[in-house]
Amino acid sequence: MKRKDAIKFFTAILLGFFLLPGANADAKQHAHEHGDKKLSRPNILMILADDLGYSDISPFGGEIRTPNLDRLADSGITMTNFYANQSCSPTRAALMSGTDTHIAGLGVMFEMRFGLASPAQMNANGYQGYLLPGLETLPRKLQEAGYHTYMAGKWHLANLQGGLGTTIPAARGFERSFALMQGGASHFGDGLGALPSMIPVGMPGHNQRALYVEDLVINTTLPTDFYSTTHYTDKLIEYIESNRGDGRPFFAYAAYTAPHWPLQLPNEALEEGNIWQKKFRMYEKSYQAGYEVIGKRRLARMARLGIIKRGTEPNPWDEFGGGEGIPAWNSLSNQERKTKAREMAIYSVMVEYMDYQIGRLLKHVDQDTTMVVFMSDNGAEATVPTEYWGLTPDPNSVTEYENLLKTVAGTDDYNGYENLGRPGSYLAYDAGWTRVSALPHRGYKMMTTEGGIRVPLIARIPGMKKRGTVSDAFGHVMDLMPTFLHAAQAEHPNHDLRGSSMIPLLTGKQSTIHGDDYGIGWEMLGGKAYIEDGYKLFMQAPTLGGLGTWELYDLIDDQGENYNLIDDPDYADRADYLLERYNQYADETGVVPFP
């Protein structure tokens, strides 16, 4: 079915290309064609940021300085129409399996099974909350093809219910790994989990601490000078260097927890006179300009860079000055503006510091033989962390957790202004800054709006002929496993891959990843969506304030999801078709109706 003619602000054409399967080959001997140049199978470096907004980094229009990602964009391709899932672990499951999150066992985050998921989903296959052991993972297939496989950072695909021994990274194909099991944690060496325990006090398994695993050693002790972004980078460099020169390529997965809350500064930024402390003060001062000014500057830069088309209209969800309960910046008190500017400054230093550590990683890989992909795992996060405390089954867990925060901070006022960003602080930036991070999109993490699922992606592959390009090719995180297997000439897993290889796009042979009739569906906690041929059928989850009714948007003309076409008779056939396709997707992947 082809796209109907409509009044357009802009013109876009999507061309199609289907999966080009790779073939299994010996790690040291085989090569494949990249245009006219023959290259050995590349090393692969996959970098995943946590809750990074669409417009935060400088290649996507943000004022946050990310020089290493700038250089990566200049030597590669910037993808403006790329999608993840609504939240952390579902995206990671799709990355590791190349298939839909329900098929992989992450139809809902494990944490959300308590208090949010319906009883039907709680008991259904596909909603277990961990990566199902029967799936052959990306690192396993690369390992079988002769690759070294390393990871450091957030795993979020294992838990006690699934059995740690069979769900930790070392059991899923990683030769070396240092990994956080939960969805978040303190970024410092205190080892506090990001949430109070979901298990009541006194019951087996109750624990307020983060769980780290190195290789097969569960509950690894953290060094006193631990800062997550630094330590993950150090570990990956250690693993890469340990086998340098043996002739085998590697797959390295850097799964940073920055800038996921709790927002906390790197150790260096806590030292007066340090360059990172100076950067923090600079950001603090600049964000006194407020949401409206920073947001308008970002939109202008995004248009200049080609990330959005000139005249793109942000959704009213992102209107500044009182929209959706966000007060105008100038209506806030001096202290409120000072505090909110500090929150965004902490966030920005976390992002710039992650970029700095990415630069360290890139210095330890051969630029001529390494494929690099950077993306965020979902849209910007707008949830106030303490709202999750209401899901805790025992209020004693919250009391115990707060006492730990006070102990780490050394003060009862652990979220006081002077402690913000320091050990024991527990905060996220506010909804106004989330709207800025998500520009020009509607909504944020957990939603199937564009602000929840459209993410920044930058990729580079050896032998690229067209560098520094911007592409609006439609893609999804499920495309990465087929891409990496294709580049590595590795065999496909024992389950169907629902994505396609991006290699033809990256090598300039094609301008798209998928054909016009390729669509992708989403479902979580009642939020639903299906996108095909530039149109999006969407239902906002009632659990997140939605009406539970279908909406229809033309994403080519209306990236901000401003104009709902569901009641327009000219689009009735399109809506019916997409609903049919969504239902087909739901049947194929085992979606269980919510509630």
Coordinates of C-alpha atoms in Angstrom, one line a residue:
M1 CA 0.0 0.0 0.0
K2 CA 1.5 3.3 -1.1
R3 CA 1.3 6.7 0.6
K4 CA -1.7 8.9 -0.3
D5 CA -1.3 12.4 -1.5
A6 CA -1.8 15.0 1.2
I7 CA -1.0 18.7 1.9
K8 CA 2.7 18.6 2.9
F9 CA 5.0 20.9 4.6
F10 CA 7.9 18.9 3.3
T11 CA 8.6 16.1 0.8
A12 CA 10.1 12.7 1.6
I13 CA 10.5 9.5 -0.3
L14 CA 11.2 6.1 1.3
L15 CA 12.9 3.5 -0.9
G16 CA 13.1 -0.1 0.2
F17 CA 15.8 -2.7 0.8
F18 CA 15.5 -6.1 2.5
L19 CA 17.8 -8.0 4.7
L20 CA 21.1 -9.2 3.2
P21 CA 22.1 -12.2 5.3
G22 CA 25.7 -12.7 6.2
A23 CA 27.4 -16.0 6.0
N24 CA 29.4 -17.8 8.6
A25 CA 33.2 -17.6 8.1
D26 CA 36.5 -18.1 9.9
A27 CA 37.3 -15.1 12.0
K28 CA 40.8 -14.5 10.7
Q29 CA 40.6 -15.3 7.0
H30 CA 37.3 -14.1 5.4
A31 CA 36.5 -10.7 4.1
H32 CA 33.6 -9.0 2.4
E33 CA 33.0 -6.2 -0.1
H34 CA 32.4 -2.6 1.0
G35 CA 31.9 -0.9 -2.4
D36 CA 35.1 -1.4 -4.3
K37 CA 37.3 -2.0 -1.3
K38 CA 37.8 -5.3 0.4
L39 CA 37.9 -5.2 4.2
S40 CA 38.3 -7.8 6.8
R41 CA 35.4 -8.2 9.2
P42 CA 35.5 -5.2 11.5
N43 CA 35.7 -4.9 15.2
I44 CA 32.4 -3.7 16.5
L45 CA 31.9 -1.1 19.3
M46 CA 28.3 -0.6 20.4
I47 CA 27.8 2.4 22.7
L48 CA 24.4 2.8 24.5
A49 CA 23.5 5.9 26.5
D50 CA 20.7 5.6 29.2
D51 CA 17.7 8.0 29.0
L52 CA 19.5 10.5 26.8
G53 CA 17.1 12.9 25.1
Y54 CA 16.8 13.2 21.3
S55 CA 18.2 16.8 21.1
D56 CA 20.7 16.7 23.9
I57 CA 24.1 16.0 22.2
S58 CA 25.6 18.6 19.9
P59 CA 25.3 16.5 16.6
F60 CA 21.5 16.6 17.2
G61 CA 21.4 20.3 18.0
G62 CA 22.1 20.3 21.8
E63 CA 24.3 22.8 23.6
I64 CA 25.9 20.0 25.6
R65 CA 29.4 19.7 24.3
T66 CA 30.1 16.2 22.9
P67 CA 33.3 16.7 20.7
N68 CA 33.9 12.9 20.3
L69 CA 30.4 12.3 19.1
D70 CA 30.8 15.3 16.8
R71 CA 33.8 13.6 15.2
L72 CA 31.9 10.3 15.0
A73 CA 29.1 12.1 13.2
D74 CA 31.5 13.9 10.8
S75 CA 33.1 10.5 9.8
G76 CA 29.8 8.5 9.7
I77 CA 26.1 8.9 9.4
T78 CA 23.6 10.6 11.6
M79 CA 20.2 8.8 11.7
T80 CA 17.3 11.1 12.5
N81 CA 14.4 8.6 12.1
F82 CA 15.6 5.7 14.3
Y83 CA 13.6 4.0 17.0
A84 CA 14.0 2.2 20.3
N85 CA 11.4 0.8 22.7
Q86 CA 9.6 2.8 25.4
S87 CA 12.1 2.0 28.2
C88 CA 15.4 0.5 29.1
S89 CA 15.3 -3.3 29.3
P90 CA 12.9 -3.8 26.3
T91 CA 15.3 -1.9 24.1
R92 CA 18.3 -3.9 25.4
A93 CA 16.4 -7.2 24.8
A94 CA 15.8 -6.2 21.2
L95 CA 19.4 -5.2 20.8
M96 CA 20.7 -8.6 22.2
S97 CA 18.1 -10.7 20.3
G98 CA 17.2 -8.9 17.1
T99 CA 13.6 -9.6 17.7
D100 CA 10.5 -8.0 19.3
T101 CA 10.7 -7.4 23.0
H102 CA 7.7 -9.7 23.7
I103 CA 9.3 -12.6 21.9
A104 CA 12.4 -11.9 24.0
G105 CA 10.6 -11.9 27.3
L106 CA 10.5 -8.2 28.0
G107 CA 7.0 -7.2 27.1
V108 CA 7.2 -5.2 30.3
M109 CA 10.1 -4.1 32.5
F110 CA 10.6 -6.4 35.5
E111 CA 10.2 -3.5 37.8
M112 CA 6.9 -2.6 36.2
R113 CA 5.4 -6.0 36.8
F114 CA 4.7 -5.0 40.4
G115 CA 1.8 -2.6 40.7
L116 CA 1.4 -1.7 37.0
A117 CA 1.2 -4.8 34.8
S118 CA -2.2 -6.5 34.6
P119 CA -2.6 -10.0 36.1
A120 CA -3.0 -11.5 32.6
Q121 CA 0.3 -10.0 31.5
M122 CA 2.0 -11.0 34.8
N123 CA 1.3 -14.7 34.0
A124 CA 1.8 -14.6 30.3
N125 CA 4.8 -15.8 28.3
G126 CA 6.7 -12.8 26.9
Y127 CA 6.2 -10.7 30.0
Q128 CA 8.7 -12.5 32.3
G129 CA 10.9 -9.4 32.7
Y130 CA 14.2 -11.0 31.7
L131 CA 15.9 -12.2 28.5
L132 CA 14.6 -15.6 27.8
P133 CA 17.3 -18.3 27.9
G134 CA 16.1 -20.1 24.8
L135 CA 17.1 -17.2 22.5
E136 CA 20.5 -17.2 20.8
T137 CA 21.9 -13.8 21.6
L138 CA 24.0 -11.4 19.5
P139 CA 27.2 -11.9 21.6
R140 CA 26.7 -15.7 21.4
K141 CA 26.5 -15.7 17.6
L142 CA 29.5 -13.4 17.3
Q143 CA 31.4 -15.5 19.8
E144 CA 30.7 -18.6 17.7
A145 CA 32.0 -16.7 14.6
G146 CA 35.3 -16.2 16.3
Y147 CA 34.8 -12.7 17.9
H148 CA 36.0 -11.8 21.4
T149 CA 32.9 -10.4 23.2
Y150 CA 33.1 -7.9 26.0
M151 CA 30.7 -5.7 27.8
A152 CA 30.7 -3.2 30.7
G153 CA 27.7 -1.3 32.1
K154 CA 24.0 -1.8 32.5
W155 CA 22.7 -5.3 31.6
H156 CA 19.1 -5.1 33.0
L157 CA 18.1 -8.4 31.4
A158 CA 18.6 -10.8 34.4
N159 CA 16.9 -11.4 37.7
L160 CA 16.5 -13.9 40.4
Q161 CA 13.2 -15.2 39.0
G162 CA 15.0 -16.1 35.7
G163 CA 17.9 -17.5 37.6
L164 CA 21.1 -15.3 37.7
G165 CA 23.2 -18.2 36.6
T166 CA 21.5 -18.4 33.3
T167 CA 20.7 -14.8 32.7
I168 CA 23.9 -12.8 33.5
P169 CA 26.0 -11.6 30.6
A170 CA 28.6 -14.4 31.0
A171 CA 25.8 -16.9 30.4
R172 CA 24.6 -15.2 27.3
G173 CA 27.8 -15.1 25.2
F174 CA 30.1 -12.4 26.8
E175 CA 33.6 -13.6 27.2
R176 CA 34.4 -10.8 29.7
S177 CA 31.8 -8.6 31.4
F178 CA 31.4 -6.2 34.3
A179 CA 27.7 -5.4 34.6
L180 CA 25.0 -3.8 36.7
M181 CA 22.0 -6.1 37.0
Q182 CA 19.3 -3.6 37.9
G183 CA 18.0 -0.7 35.8
G184 CA 19.9 1.9 37.7
A185 CA 22.0 2.7 40.7
S186 CA 24.1 5.3 42.4
H187 CA 26.9 6.3 40.1
F188 CA 29.3 6.3 43.1
G189 CA 31.0 3.5 45.1
D190 CA 28.3 3.5 47.8
G191 CA 26.6 0.8 45.7
L192 CA 23.0 2.0 46.5
G193 CA 20.3 0.7 44.1
A194 CA 18.3 3.3 42.2
L195 CA 15.1 2.3 44.0
P196 CA 14.0 1.0 47.4
S197 CA 13.8 -2.8 47.5
M198 CA 10.7 -4.2 45.8
I199 CA 10.8 -7.1 48.3
P200 CA 9.4 -6.4 51.8
V201 CA 11.8 -6.1 54.7
G202 CA 12.5 -9.4 56.4
M203 CA 11.8 -11.5 53.3
P204 CA 14.5 -13.4 51.4
G205 CA 16.0 -11.4 48.6
H206 CA 15.4 -8.0 50.3
N207 CA 18.3 -5.7 49.4
Q208 CA 18.7 -2.0 48.9
R209 CA 22.1 -2.4 47.2
A210 CA 22.9 -2.5 43.5
L211 CA 24.1 -5.9 42.2
Y212 CA 27.2 -6.0 40.1
V213 CA 28.6 -9.1 38.4
E214 CA 32.0 -9.5 36.8
D215 CA 32.2 -12.5 34.6
L216 CA 30.8 -15.3 36.9
V217 CA 31.5 -13.5 40.2
I218 CA 28.2 -12.3 41.5
N219 CA 28.0 -9.3 43.9
T220 CA 31.3 -7.8 42.9
T221 CA 32.7 -5.2 45.3
L222 CA 33.1 -1.7 44.0
P223 CA 36.3 0.4 44.6
T224 CA 35.9 3.4 46.8
D225 CA 36.7 5.8 43.9
F226 CA 34.1 4.2 41.7
Y227 CA 32.2 6.4 39.2
S228 CA 30.1 4.4 36.8
T229 CA 31.1 6.1 33.5
T230 CA 34.8 6.0 34.3
H231 CA 34.8 2.4 35.6
Y232 CA 32.8 1.0 32.7
T233 CA 35.3 2.6 30.3
D234 CA 38.3 1.3 32.2
K235 CA 36.9 -2.2 32.2
L236 CA 36.3 -2.2 28.4
I237 CA 39.7 -0.9 27.7
E238 CA 41.2 -3.6 30.0
Y239 CA 39.3 -6.3 28.2
I240 CA 40.2 -5.0 24.7
E241 CA 43.9 -4.7 25.6
S242 CA 44.0 -8.1 27.1
N243 CA 43.7 -9.8 23.7
R244 CA 45.2 -7.2 21.4
G245 CA 47.3 -8.7 18.7
D246 CA 45.9 -12.2 18.6
G247 CA 44.3 -11.6 15.2
R248 CA 40.7 -11.9 16.3
P249 CA 38.1 -9.1 16.0
F250 CA 36.1 -8.1 19.0
F251 CA 32.6 -7.0 19.9
A252 CA 32.6 -4.4 22.7
Y253 CA 29.4 -3.2 24.3
A254 CA 29.6 0.0 26.4
A255 CA 26.3 0.2 28.2
Y256 CA 26.6 3.5 30.1
T257 CA 24.2 4.3 32.9
A258 CA 24.6 8.0 32.2
P259 CA 22.6 10.2 32.3
H260 CA 20.0 8.0 34.1
W261 CA 19.0 9.3 37.5
P262 CA 20.1 9.7 40.2
L263 CA 21.8 12.6 38.6
Q264 CA 25.3 12.7 40.1
L265 CA 28.5 14.5 39.0
P266 CA 31.7 12.6 38.1
N267 CA 34.3 12.5 40.9
E268 CA 36.4 15.1 39.1
A269 CA 33.6 17.7 39.0
L270 CA 33.4 17.5 42.8
E271 CA 36.9 18.9 43.1
E272 CA 37.2 22.7 43.2
G273 CA 39.5 23.9 40.5
N274 CA 39.2 20.8 38.3
I275 CA 38.3 21.4 34.7
W276 CA 35.0 19.4 35.2
Q277 CA 34.1 21.6 38.1
K278 CA 34.6 24.6 35.8
K279 CA 32.4 23.0 33.1
F280 CA 29.7 22.4 35.7
R281 CA 29.8 26.1 36.8
M282 CA 29.6 27.2 33.1
Y283 CA 26.5 25.0 32.5
E284 CA 24.9 26.2 35.7
K285 CA 25.2 29.8 34.6
S286 CA 24.0 29.1 31.0
Y287 CA 20.9 27.3 32.1
Q288 CA 19.7 30.3 34.0
A289 CA 18.4 31.4 30.6
G290 CA 15.5 28.9 31.2
Y291 CA 13.5 26.3 29.2
E292 CA 12.1 28.7 26.6
V293 CA 15.4 30.2 25.5
I294 CA 17.4 26.9 25.5
G295 CA 14.6 25.1 23.7
K296 CA 14.3 27.7 20.9
R297 CA 18.1 27.7 20.4
R298 CA 18.1 23.9 20.1
L299 CA 15.3 24.0 17.5
A300 CA 17.2 26.5 15.4
R301 CA 20.4 24.4 15.5
M302 CA 18.5 21.2 14.7
A303 CA 17.2 22.9 11.6
R304 CA 20.6 24.2 10.6
L305 CA 22.1 20.7 11.0
G306 CA 19.3 19.0 9.0
I307 CA 18.1 17.0 12.0
I308 CA 14.7 18.5 11.5
K309 CA 13.3 20.3 8.5
R310 CA 12.9 24.1 8.7
G311 CA 9.5 25.0 10.0
T312 CA 9.1 21.8 12.0
E313 CA 6.3 22.4 14.5
P314 CA 7.0 21.1 18.0
N315 CA 4.0 19.4 19.7
P316 CA 2.0 21.6 22.1
W317 CA 3.2 19.1 24.7
D318 CA 6.5 20.9 24.2
E319 CA 5.2 24.5 24.2
F320 CA 7.0 26.6 26.7
G321 CA 5.5 28.8 29.4
G322 CA 2.6 27.0 31.2
G323 CA 2.0 24.2 28.7
E324 CA 0.9 20.9 30.4
G325 CA 1.4 22.2 33.9
I326 CA 5.0 23.5 33.3
P327 CA 5.3 27.0 34.6
A328 CA 7.0 29.7 32.6
W329 CA 10.6 30.1 33.6
N330 CA 10.2 33.7 34.6
S331 CA 7.3 32.8 36.9
L332 CA 9.6 30.7 39.1
S333 CA 11.3 32.2 42.2
N334 CA 15.0 33.0 42.1
Q335 CA 15.8 29.9 44.2
E336 CA 13.6 27.6 42.0
R337 CA 15.5 28.8 38.9
K338 CA 18.8 28.4 40.6
T339 CA 17.9 24.8 41.6
K340 CA 16.5 23.8 38.2
A341 CA 19.5 25.3 36.4
R342 CA 21.8 23.2 38.7
E343 CA 19.8 20.0 37.9
M344 CA 20.3 20.5 34.2
A345 CA 23.9 21.4 34.7
I346 CA 24.5 18.1 36.5
Y347 CA 22.8 16.3 33.7
S348 CA 24.8 18.0 31.0
V349 CA 28.2 17.3 32.8
M350 CA 27.2 13.7 33.0
V351 CA 26.6 13.7 29.2
E352 CA 29.8 15.6 28.3
Y353 CA 31.8 13.3 30.7
M354 CA 30.3 10.3 29.0
D355 CA 31.5 11.7 25.7
Y356 CA 35.0 12.2 27.2
Q357 CA 35.1 8.5 28.2
I358 CA 33.8 7.5 24.7
G359 CA 36.8 9.4 23.4
R360 CA 39.1 7.3 25.6
L361 CA 37.5 4.2 24.2
L362 CA 37.9 5.3 20.6
K363 CA 41.6 5.9 21.2
H364 CA 41.9 2.2 22.0
V365 CA 40.4 0.9 18.8
D366 CA 41.7 1.0 15.3
Q367 CA 39.6 3.6 13.5
D368 CA 40.2 1.8 10.1
T369 CA 38.9 -1.6 11.2
T370 CA 36.2 -0.7 13.8
M371 CA 32.5 -0.3 13.3
V372 CA 31.0 2.1 15.8
V373 CA 27.4 2.7 16.7
F374 CA 26.1 5.1 19.3
M375 CA 22.5 5.5 20.4
S376 CA 20.2 6.1 23.4
D377 CA 18.0 3.4 24.8
N378 CA 14.8 5.4 24.8
G379 CA 13.5 9.0 25.0
A380 CA 14.1 11.5 27.8
E381 CA 13.0 10.6 31.3
A382 CA 10.4 12.8 33.0
T383 CA 9.4 10.6 35.9
V384 CA 10.1 12.0 39.4
P385 CA 12.1 9.0 40.9
T386 CA 10.3 9.2 44.3
E387 CA 7.0 8.4 42.4
Y388 CA 8.3 4.8 42.1
W389 CA 8.5 4.6 45.8
G390 CA 4.7 4.2 45.9
L391 CA 5.1 0.8 44.1
T392 CA 7.2 -0.6 46.9
P393 CA 5.1 -3.3 48.7
D394 CA 6.4 -2.4 52.2
P395 CA 6.8 1.3 53.3
N396 CA 9.6 0.1 55.6
S397 CA 11.7 -0.4 52.5
V398 CA 11.4 3.3 51.7
T399 CA 12.3 4.3 55.2
E400 CA 15.4 2.0 55.2
Y401 CA 16.4 3.4 51.8
E402 CA 16.1 7.0 52.9
N403 CA 18.2 6.2 55.9
L404 CA 20.9 4.8 53.6
L405 CA 20.7 8.0 51.5
K406 CA 21.2 10.2 54.6
T407 CA 24.1 8.1 55.7
V408 CA 25.9 8.3 52.4
A409 CA 25.2 12.0 52.1
G410 CA 26.2 12.7 55.6
T411 CA 23.1 14.8 56.2
D412 CA 19.4 14.4 56.6
D413 CA 18.9 16.9 53.8
Y414 CA 20.3 14.6 51.2
N415 CA 18.6 16.5 48.4
G416 CA 19.5 19.9 49.7
Y417 CA 20.9 22.4 47.2
E418 CA 24.5 22.0 48.3
N419 CA 24.3 18.2 48.0
L420 CA 22.7 18.0 44.6
G421 CA 24.9 15.9 42.3
R422 CA 26.9 14.5 45.2
P423 CA 26.9 11.1 46.9
G424 CA 23.5 10.4 48.5
S425 CA 21.6 12.9 46.3
Y426 CA 18.5 11.5 44.7
L427 CA 17.1 13.6 41.9
A428 CA 16.2 13.8 38.2
Y429 CA 15.8 17.0 36.2
D430 CA 12.3 18.4 36.0
A431 CA 9.6 18.0 33.3
G432 CA 10.5 21.3 31.7
W433 CA 14.0 20.2 30.9
T434 CA 12.6 16.8 29.7
R435 CA 10.6 18.7 27.2
V436 CA 13.7 20.5 26.0
S437 CA 15.6 17.2 25.7
A438 CA 12.8 15.6 23.7
L439 CA 12.4 18.4 21.1
P440 CA 10.7 18.5 18.8
H441 CA 8.8 15.4 19.9
R442 CA 5.8 14.7 22.1
G443 CA 6.1 12.9 25.4
Y444 CA 8.9 11.0 26.9
K445 CA 10.2 7.6 28.2
M446 CA 7.5 5.0 28.8
M447 CA 5.3 6.5 26.2
T448 CA 4.8 5.4 22.6
T449 CA 4.8 9.0 21.5
E450 CA 7.8 10.0 19.4
G451 CA 9.4 11.5 22.5
G452 CA 9.4 8.1 24.1
I453 CA 10.7 5.9 21.2
R454 CA 12.6 8.0 18.7
V455 CA 16.2 8.2 19.6
P456 CA 19.5 9.7 18.3
L457 CA 21.8 7.2 16.5
I458 CA 25.2 7.8 14.9
A459 CA 27.1 5.0 13.0
R460 CA 30.4 4.6 11.2
I461 CA 31.7 1.6 9.4
P462 CA 35.2 1.1 7.8
G463 CA 35.3 2.0 4.2
M464 CA 32.4 4.5 4.3
K465 CA 32.4 6.6 1.1
K466 CA 29.8 9.2 2.2
R467 CA 30.8 10.6 5.5
G468 CA 29.2 13.3 7.6
T469 CA 25.8 12.6 6.1
V470 CA 22.3 12.9 7.7
S471 CA 19.7 10.2 6.9
D472 CA 16.0 10.0 7.6
A473 CA 15.9 6.3 6.8
F474 CA 13.4 4.5 9.0
G475 CA 15.2 2.1 11.4
H476 CA 14.8 0.3 14.7
V477 CA 17.1 -1.2 17.4
M478 CA 16.1 -4.7 16.1
D479 CA 18.1 -3.8 12.9
L480 CA 21.4 -3.7 14.9
M481 CA 21.8 -7.5 15.4
P482 CA 21.3 -8.3 11.7
T483 CA 23.7 -5.5 10.9
F484 CA 26.4 -6.7 13.2
L485 CA 26.0 -10.4 12.1
H486 CA 26.2 -9.2 8.4
A487 CA 29.4 -7.3 9.1
A488 CA 30.8 -10.2 11.0
Q489 CA 29.6 -12.8 8.4
A490 CA 28.1 -14.7 11.4
E491 CA 25.2 -17.1 11.3
H492 CA 21.7 -16.1 12.2
P493 CA 20.2 -17.3 15.4
N494 CA 17.6 -20.1 15.8
H495 CA 14.8 -17.5 16.0
D496 CA 13.6 -15.1 13.3
L497 CA 15.2 -11.7 13.2
R498 CA 12.5 -9.0 12.8
G499 CA 15.0 -6.3 11.7
S500 CA 17.2 -5.9 8.6
S501 CA 20.9 -5.2 8.0
M502 CA 21.9 -1.6 7.8
I503 CA 25.1 -2.4 5.9
P504 CA 23.6 -1.5 2.4
L505 CA 22.7 1.9 3.9
L506 CA 26.1 2.4 5.6
T507 CA 28.1 1.5 2.5
G508 CA 26.0 3.8 0.3
K509 CA 24.5 1.0 -1.8
Q510 CA 21.0 1.9 -0.6
S511 CA 19.3 5.0 0.8
T512 CA 17.0 3.0 3.1
I513 CA 17.0 0.1 5.4
H514 CA 13.4 -1.2 4.8
G515 CA 10.8 -1.2 2.1
D516 CA 7.6 0.9 2.1
D517 CA 5.6 -2.0 3.4
Y518 CA 7.8 -2.7 6.4
G519 CA 6.2 -1.7 9.7
I520 CA 7.1 -1.9 13.4
G521 CA 4.8 -2.3 16.4
W522 CA 5.1 -1.3 20.0
E523 CA 3.1 -2.3 23.2
M524 CA 3.7 -1.8 26.9
L525 CA 1.3 -1.3 29.7
G526 CA -1.5 -0.3 27.4
G527 CA 0.5 2.0 25.2
K528 CA 0.5 0.9 21.6
A529 CA 1.8 2.1 18.2
Y530 CA 2.4 0.9 14.7
I531 CA 4.4 2.8 12.1
E532 CA 4.6 2.1 8.4
D533 CA 5.2 4.2 5.3
G534 CA 5.5 7.4 7.4
Y535 CA 2.2 7.0 9.2
K536 CA 1.7 6.2 12.8
L537 CA -1.3 4.6 14.5
F538 CA -1.0 5.4 18.2
M539 CA -2.7 4.8 21.6
Q540 CA -1.6 6.6 24.7
A541 CA -1.6 4.3 27.8
P542 CA -4.4 5.2 30.3
T543 CA -1.7 4.4 32.9
L544 CA 0.2 7.4 31.7
G545 CA -2.8 9.8 31.3
G546 CA -4.0 8.7 27.9
L547 CA -7.6 8.2 26.8
G548 CA -7.1 4.7 25.5
T549 CA -8.3 5.6 22.0
W550 CA -6.5 5.4 18.7
E551 CA -4.8 8.4 17.0
L552 CA -3.3 8.7 13.6
Y553 CA -0.4 10.9 12.6
D554 CA 1.5 11.7 9.4
L555 CA 5.1 11.7 10.7
I556 CA 6.6 13.0 7.5
D557 CA 4.6 16.2 7.6
D558 CA 3.9 16.2 11.4
Q559 CA 6.9 15.0 13.4
G560 CA 5.6 16.7 16.5
E561 CA 2.3 14.7 16.4
N562 CA 0.2 17.8 16.3
Y563 CA -2.6 16.8 14.0
N564 CA -4.7 13.8 14.7
L565 CA -6.1 12.4 11.5
I566 CA -8.1 9.6 13.0
D567 CA -11.5 11.2 12.3
D568 CA -10.6 12.5 8.8
P569 CA -12.5 10.5 6.3
D570 CA -9.7 10.8 3.8
Y571 CA -7.5 8.7 6.1
A572 CA -10.1 6.1 7.1
D573 CA -8.6 3.4 4.9
R574 CA -5.1 4.2 6.2
A575 CA -6.3 3.9 9.8
D576 CA -8.1 0.6 9.1
Y577 CA -5.0 -0.8 7.4
L578 CA -2.7 0.2 10.2
L579 CA -5.0 -1.3 12.8
E580 CA -5.1 -4.5 10.9
R581 CA -1.3 -4.5 10.7
Y582 CA -1.0 -3.7 14.5
N583 CA -3.3 -6.7 15.3
Q584 CA -1.2 -8.9 13.1
Y585 CA 1.9 -7.7 14.9
A586 CA 0.2 -8.4 18.3
D587 CA -0.7 -11.9 17.2
E588 CA 2.7 -12.7 15.9
T589 CA 4.6 -11.4 19.0
G590 CA 2.2 -12.6 21.7
V591 CA 0.9 -9.3 22.9
V592 CA -1.5 -9.7 25.8
P593 CA -4.3 -7.1 26.0
F594 CA -4.0 -4.5 28.8
P595 CA -5.6 -4.3 31.3

